[in-house]
Amino acid sequence: MTLSVHQYLCLTDNYGALAHDSVTGATACVDVPEAAPTLAALAERGWTLSDVLITHHHADHIQGVPELKAKFPSVKIWGPARDAARIPFLDHKVAEGDIARVGSLGAKVIETPGHTLGHIAYHFEEDDIAFCGDTLFSLGCGRVFEAPYAVMWSSLVKLAALPGETQVYCGHEYTEANGRFALTVEPGNPILKARIEEVARLRAKGRPTLPTTVAAELAANPFLRAEEPAVQAAVGMGGADPAAVFAELRARKDRF
Ligand SMILES: [Zn+2]
């Protein structure tokens, strides 16, 4: 285990994260909602920034990059080739299966279109850690802005196929609100109910509810459970195509 992660809050409910390689000292930050908390997090750990890993083009994920680049000119910025036109400062444009190198660490790029067309996740396979941006949240998923619902479903299926023990870091602290919707879908799911109680305890102390794990989400997140009979019954779509069930769930959440 050479990868250490330090997660910190930015703006209102965004998370930034530092991914540090203890072998070489290289440190990447995953998305930059704001430069100041990122610089504070680096100073707190005594780590030096070497790379930035961008998940998608939204301002609340990239707007701190120019300030970091001005301060650390040698820092390399990685991000989705498909969205290079909307993320103008990329040094490394990556696509499905590419490896983003952070010192001795390698993060495999997983294309996860839906929230945005070019959205990508970074999977540090050896350390079982994935940074999923705004595609997968705990008990929820990102809004689908730039692709059909079925495309987002395919992206979530890819993330759900990662090993169950994979630690999942997300772009936002949305778990409490997601839990309220999830409970309308599966009010009888004991694992969901236990997770919601845990989340309430953590939030009461001002603590993050993330990272989560793939296994925990498969057991409680309705958006990964569109194949489950209980979830299908909850939306009156027993036996339907899971992609269609997912679309109905996402549409209901948009109105919730
Ligand atoms: Zn976003």
Short mmCIF file of C-alpha atoms and ligand atoms in Angstrom, two decimals:
data_model
loop_
_atom_site.label_atom_id
_atom_site.label_comp_id
_atom_site.label_asym_id
_atom_site.label_seq_id
_atom_site.Cartn_x
_atom_site.Cartn_y
_atom_site.Cartn_z
CA MET A 1 0.00 0.00 0.00
CA THR A 2 1.91 3.03 -1.22
CA LEU A 3 -1.08 5.28 -1.92
CA SER A 4 -2.35 7.56 0.86
CA VAL A 5 -5.43 9.70 0.30
CA HIS A 6 -6.26 12.94 2.06
CA GLN A 7 -9.79 14.22 1.40
CA TYR A 8 -10.84 17.79 2.15
CA LEU A 9 -13.92 19.95 1.72
CA CYS A 10 -14.05 22.77 -0.85
CA LEU A 11 -16.72 25.36 -1.66
CA THR A 12 -19.96 24.17 0.01
CA ASP A 13 -20.13 20.44 -0.58
CA ASN A 14 -17.34 19.59 -3.03
CA TYR A 15 -14.48 17.31 -2.11
CA GLY A 16 -10.92 17.63 -3.26
CA ALA A 17 -8.53 14.75 -2.62
CA LEU A 18 -4.78 14.36 -2.53
CA ALA A 19 -3.35 11.03 -3.68
CA HIS A 20 0.20 10.61 -2.36
CA ASP A 21 2.80 8.05 -3.43
CA SER A 22 4.91 7.19 -0.38
CA VAL A 23 7.63 5.64 -2.60
CA THR A 24 8.48 8.69 -4.71
CA GLY A 25 6.73 11.49 -2.81
CA ALA A 26 4.64 12.34 -5.88
CA THR A 27 1.23 13.80 -5.02
CA ALA A 28 -1.78 14.33 -7.24
CA CYS A 29 -4.90 16.25 -6.43
CA VAL A 30 -8.09 14.92 -7.91
CA ASP A 31 -10.14 17.85 -9.20
CA VAL A 32 -9.56 21.40 -7.97
CA PRO A 33 -12.78 23.09 -6.88
CA GLU A 34 -10.63 25.74 -5.16
CA ALA A 35 -6.89 26.34 -4.93
CA ALA A 36 -6.73 27.60 -1.32
CA PRO A 37 -8.02 24.44 0.46
CA THR A 38 -5.80 22.35 -1.83
CA LEU A 39 -2.72 24.36 -0.86
CA ALA A 40 -3.74 24.11 2.81
CA ALA A 41 -4.15 20.33 2.53
CA LEU A 42 -0.70 20.00 0.90
CA ALA A 43 0.87 22.11 3.66
CA GLU A 44 -0.92 20.11 6.37
CA ARG A 45 0.54 16.86 5.05
CA GLY A 46 3.88 18.30 3.96
CA TRP A 47 3.32 16.95 0.45
CA THR A 48 4.46 18.54 -2.82
CA LEU A 49 2.05 18.65 -5.74
CA SER A 50 3.24 16.84 -8.88
CA ASP A 51 0.03 16.12 -10.81
CA VAL A 52 -3.63 17.06 -11.12
CA LEU A 53 -6.21 14.47 -12.18
CA ILE A 54 -9.38 16.03 -13.63
CA THR A 55 -12.61 14.00 -13.83
CA HIS A 56 -14.75 16.40 -15.89
CA HIS A 57 -15.08 19.92 -17.19
CA HIS A 58 -17.52 21.47 -14.70
CA ALA A 59 -16.25 24.68 -13.12
CA ASP A 60 -16.56 23.35 -9.59
CA HIS A 61 -14.00 20.66 -10.50
CA ILE A 62 -11.45 22.64 -12.51
CA GLN A 63 -11.61 26.31 -11.55
CA GLY A 64 -8.70 26.12 -9.08
CA VAL A 65 -6.29 24.63 -11.63
CA PRO A 66 -4.84 27.87 -13.11
CA GLU A 67 -3.90 29.14 -9.64
CA LEU A 68 -2.17 25.83 -8.79
CA LYS A 69 -0.38 25.78 -12.15
CA ALA A 70 0.85 29.34 -11.57
CA LYS A 71 2.24 28.32 -8.20
CA PHE A 72 3.69 24.96 -9.34
CA PRO A 73 4.56 25.39 -13.07
CA SER A 74 5.96 21.86 -13.41
CA VAL A 75 2.72 20.20 -12.27
CA LYS A 76 1.21 17.97 -14.96
CA ILE A 77 -2.53 18.19 -15.59
CA TRP A 78 -4.31 14.97 -16.65
CA GLY A 79 -7.87 14.91 -17.96
CA PRO A 80 -10.30 13.46 -20.47
CA ALA A 81 -9.25 13.61 -24.13
CA ARG A 82 -12.92 13.72 -25.09
CA ASP A 83 -13.35 17.02 -23.26
CA ALA A 84 -9.99 18.60 -24.08
CA ALA A 85 -11.75 21.46 -25.85
CA ARG A 86 -13.55 22.37 -22.63
CA ILE A 87 -10.51 21.84 -20.35
CA PRO A 88 -7.88 23.93 -22.13
CA PHE A 89 -4.91 23.39 -19.81
CA LEU A 90 -4.41 19.59 -20.11
CA ASP A 91 -0.84 18.27 -20.41
CA HIS A 92 -1.98 14.64 -20.70
CA LYS A 93 -5.22 13.83 -22.52
CA VAL A 94 -6.37 10.35 -21.50
CA ALA A 95 -9.01 7.87 -22.62
CA GLU A 96 -10.40 4.46 -21.62
CA GLY A 97 -7.66 2.10 -20.43
CA ASP A 98 -4.90 4.71 -20.34
CA ILE A 99 -2.79 4.93 -17.20
CA ALA A 100 -2.32 8.25 -15.42
CA ARG A 101 1.09 8.08 -13.72
CA VAL A 102 1.62 9.65 -10.30
CA GLY A 103 5.17 8.79 -9.27
CA SER A 104 5.29 4.99 -9.02
CA LEU A 105 1.50 4.77 -8.96
CA GLY A 106 -0.73 4.17 -11.95
CA ALA A 107 -4.40 5.05 -12.20
CA LYS A 108 -6.35 3.31 -14.91
CA VAL A 109 -8.75 5.62 -16.73
CA ILE A 110 -12.37 4.49 -16.93
CA GLU A 111 -14.58 6.50 -19.26
CA THR A 112 -17.91 7.18 -17.53
CA PRO A 113 -19.98 9.41 -19.82
CA GLY A 114 -23.39 10.63 -18.69
CA HIS A 115 -23.02 13.46 -16.20
CA THR A 116 -20.80 14.97 -18.88
CA LEU A 117 -19.77 13.39 -22.19
CA GLY A 118 -16.09 13.25 -21.32
CA HIS A 119 -16.36 12.28 -17.65
CA ILE A 120 -13.69 9.83 -16.49
CA ALA A 121 -12.89 7.99 -13.27
CA TYR A 122 -9.40 7.07 -12.05
CA HIS A 123 -8.85 3.58 -10.65
CA PHE A 124 -5.68 2.88 -8.66
CA GLU A 125 -6.02 -0.87 -9.08
CA GLU A 126 -3.15 -1.97 -6.84
CA ASP A 127 -4.51 0.01 -3.92
CA ASP A 128 -8.22 -0.65 -4.61
CA ILE A 129 -9.05 3.06 -4.69
CA ALA A 130 -11.23 4.80 -7.28
CA PHE A 131 -12.02 8.47 -7.79
CA CYS A 132 -15.40 8.64 -9.46
CA GLY A 133 -16.06 12.39 -9.64
CA ASP A 134 -19.74 13.15 -10.23
CA THR A 135 -20.70 9.78 -11.73
CA LEU A 136 -21.23 7.66 -8.61
CA PHE A 137 -22.13 9.10 -5.21
CA SER A 138 -22.89 7.26 -2.03
CA LEU A 139 -26.58 6.23 -2.25
CA GLY A 140 -26.88 8.22 -5.48
CA CYS A 141 -25.39 9.17 -8.82
CA GLY A 142 -24.71 12.35 -10.75
CA ARG A 143 -27.34 14.17 -12.74
CA VAL A 144 -27.34 13.10 -16.38
CA PHE A 145 -26.64 16.27 -18.36
CA GLU A 146 -24.91 15.29 -21.58
CA ALA A 147 -25.91 11.78 -22.68
CA PRO A 148 -28.97 9.52 -22.74
CA TYR A 149 -29.83 7.83 -19.43
CA ALA A 150 -28.77 4.47 -20.90
CA VAL A 151 -25.22 5.78 -21.37
CA MET A 152 -25.04 6.81 -17.71
CA TRP A 153 -26.36 3.37 -16.72
CA SER A 154 -23.54 1.72 -18.71
CA SER A 155 -21.03 3.93 -16.91
CA LEU A 156 -22.41 2.97 -13.50
CA VAL A 157 -22.31 -0.71 -14.50
CA LYS A 158 -18.58 -0.32 -15.23
CA LEU A 159 -17.94 1.18 -11.78
CA ALA A 160 -20.13 -1.44 -10.12
CA ALA A 161 -17.93 -4.13 -11.69
CA LEU A 162 -14.84 -2.99 -9.78
CA PRO A 163 -13.83 -5.22 -6.85
CA GLY A 164 -16.26 -4.87 -3.94
CA GLU A 165 -13.57 -3.70 -1.54
CA THR A 166 -12.67 -0.75 -3.81
CA GLN A 167 -12.72 2.50 -1.84
CA VAL A 168 -14.82 5.01 -3.77
CA TYR A 169 -14.13 8.75 -3.49
CA CYS A 170 -16.77 11.09 -4.90
CA GLY A 171 -16.98 14.72 -5.95
CA HIS A 172 -19.63 15.82 -3.46
CA GLU A 173 -21.01 15.26 0.03
CA TYR A 174 -24.55 14.42 -1.06
CA THR A 175 -25.10 11.23 0.91
CA GLU A 176 -27.70 12.49 3.38
CA ALA A 177 -30.03 13.88 0.69
CA ASN A 178 -29.42 10.82 -1.49
CA GLY A 179 -30.44 8.62 1.43
CA ARG A 180 -33.80 10.36 1.74
CA PHE A 181 -34.60 9.49 -1.88
CA ALA A 182 -33.18 5.96 -1.64
CA LEU A 183 -35.51 5.26 1.26
CA THR A 184 -38.53 6.06 -0.93
CA VAL A 185 -37.37 3.32 -3.33
CA GLU A 186 -36.38 0.61 -0.84
CA PRO A 187 -37.90 1.44 2.55
CA GLY A 188 -37.44 -2.20 3.61
CA ASN A 189 -33.72 -2.53 2.77
CA PRO A 190 -31.98 -3.09 6.15
CA ILE A 191 -28.52 -2.28 4.77
CA LEU A 192 -29.81 1.02 3.39
CA LYS A 193 -31.44 1.85 6.73
CA ALA A 194 -28.23 1.08 8.62
CA ARG A 195 -26.22 3.24 6.20
CA ILE A 196 -28.64 6.15 6.64
CA GLU A 197 -28.26 5.90 10.43
CA GLU A 198 -24.47 5.85 10.05
CA VAL A 199 -24.61 8.88 7.75
CA ALA A 200 -26.76 10.82 10.25
CA ARG A 201 -24.24 10.08 13.01
CA LEU A 202 -21.29 11.18 10.85
CA ARG A 203 -22.98 14.37 9.64
CA ALA A 204 -24.05 15.30 13.17
CA LYS A 205 -20.33 15.36 14.00
CA GLY A 206 -19.52 17.26 10.78
CA ARG A 207 -17.61 14.24 9.45
CA PRO A 208 -17.50 13.08 5.79
CA THR A 209 -19.56 10.06 4.73
CA LEU A 210 -16.96 9.22 2.09
CA PRO A 211 -15.16 7.23 0.90
CA THR A 212 -17.64 4.46 0.46
CA THR A 213 -17.03 1.06 -1.17
CA VAL A 214 -18.38 -0.63 -4.28
CA ALA A 215 -19.84 -3.43 -2.15
CA ALA A 216 -21.60 -0.97 0.18
CA GLU A 217 -23.14 0.84 -2.79
CA LEU A 218 -24.24 -2.38 -4.48
CA ALA A 219 -26.12 -3.23 -1.30
CA ALA A 220 -27.82 0.12 -0.73
CA ASN A 221 -27.60 2.52 -3.69
CA PRO A 222 -30.85 2.28 -5.72
CA PHE A 223 -29.09 3.52 -8.88
CA LEU A 224 -26.83 0.43 -8.86
CA ARG A 225 -29.78 -1.83 -8.03
CA ALA A 226 -31.97 -1.34 -11.10
CA GLU A 227 -31.88 -5.11 -11.67
CA GLU A 228 -33.22 -5.88 -8.17
CA PRO A 229 -36.86 -7.07 -8.12
CA ALA A 230 -37.64 -4.85 -5.10
CA VAL A 231 -36.33 -1.76 -6.90
CA GLN A 232 -38.13 -2.66 -10.13
CA ALA A 233 -41.38 -3.21 -8.18
CA ALA A 234 -40.97 0.16 -6.42
CA VAL A 235 -41.23 1.96 -9.76
CA GLY A 236 -43.85 -0.41 -11.19
CA MET A 237 -41.44 -1.90 -13.73
CA GLY A 238 -41.07 -5.56 -12.75
CA GLY A 239 -38.95 -7.46 -15.29
CA ALA A 240 -38.04 -4.33 -17.24
CA ASP A 241 -34.66 -3.56 -18.81
CA PRO A 242 -32.42 -2.29 -15.96
CA ALA A 243 -31.40 0.70 -18.11
CA ALA A 244 -35.07 1.73 -18.31
CA VAL A 245 -35.51 1.22 -14.56
CA PHE A 246 -32.43 3.34 -13.96
CA ALA A 247 -33.85 6.09 -16.22
CA GLU A 248 -37.11 6.09 -14.24
CA LEU A 249 -35.21 6.27 -10.94
CA ARG A 250 -33.03 9.14 -12.16
CA ALA A 251 -36.06 11.06 -13.48
CA ARG A 252 -37.82 10.62 -10.12
CA LYS A 253 -34.74 11.82 -8.25
CA ASP A 254 -34.60 14.91 -10.48
CA ARG A 255 -38.13 15.78 -9.32
CA PHE A 256 -37.63 14.72 -5.69
ZN ZN B 1 -20.16 17.95 -12.29
#
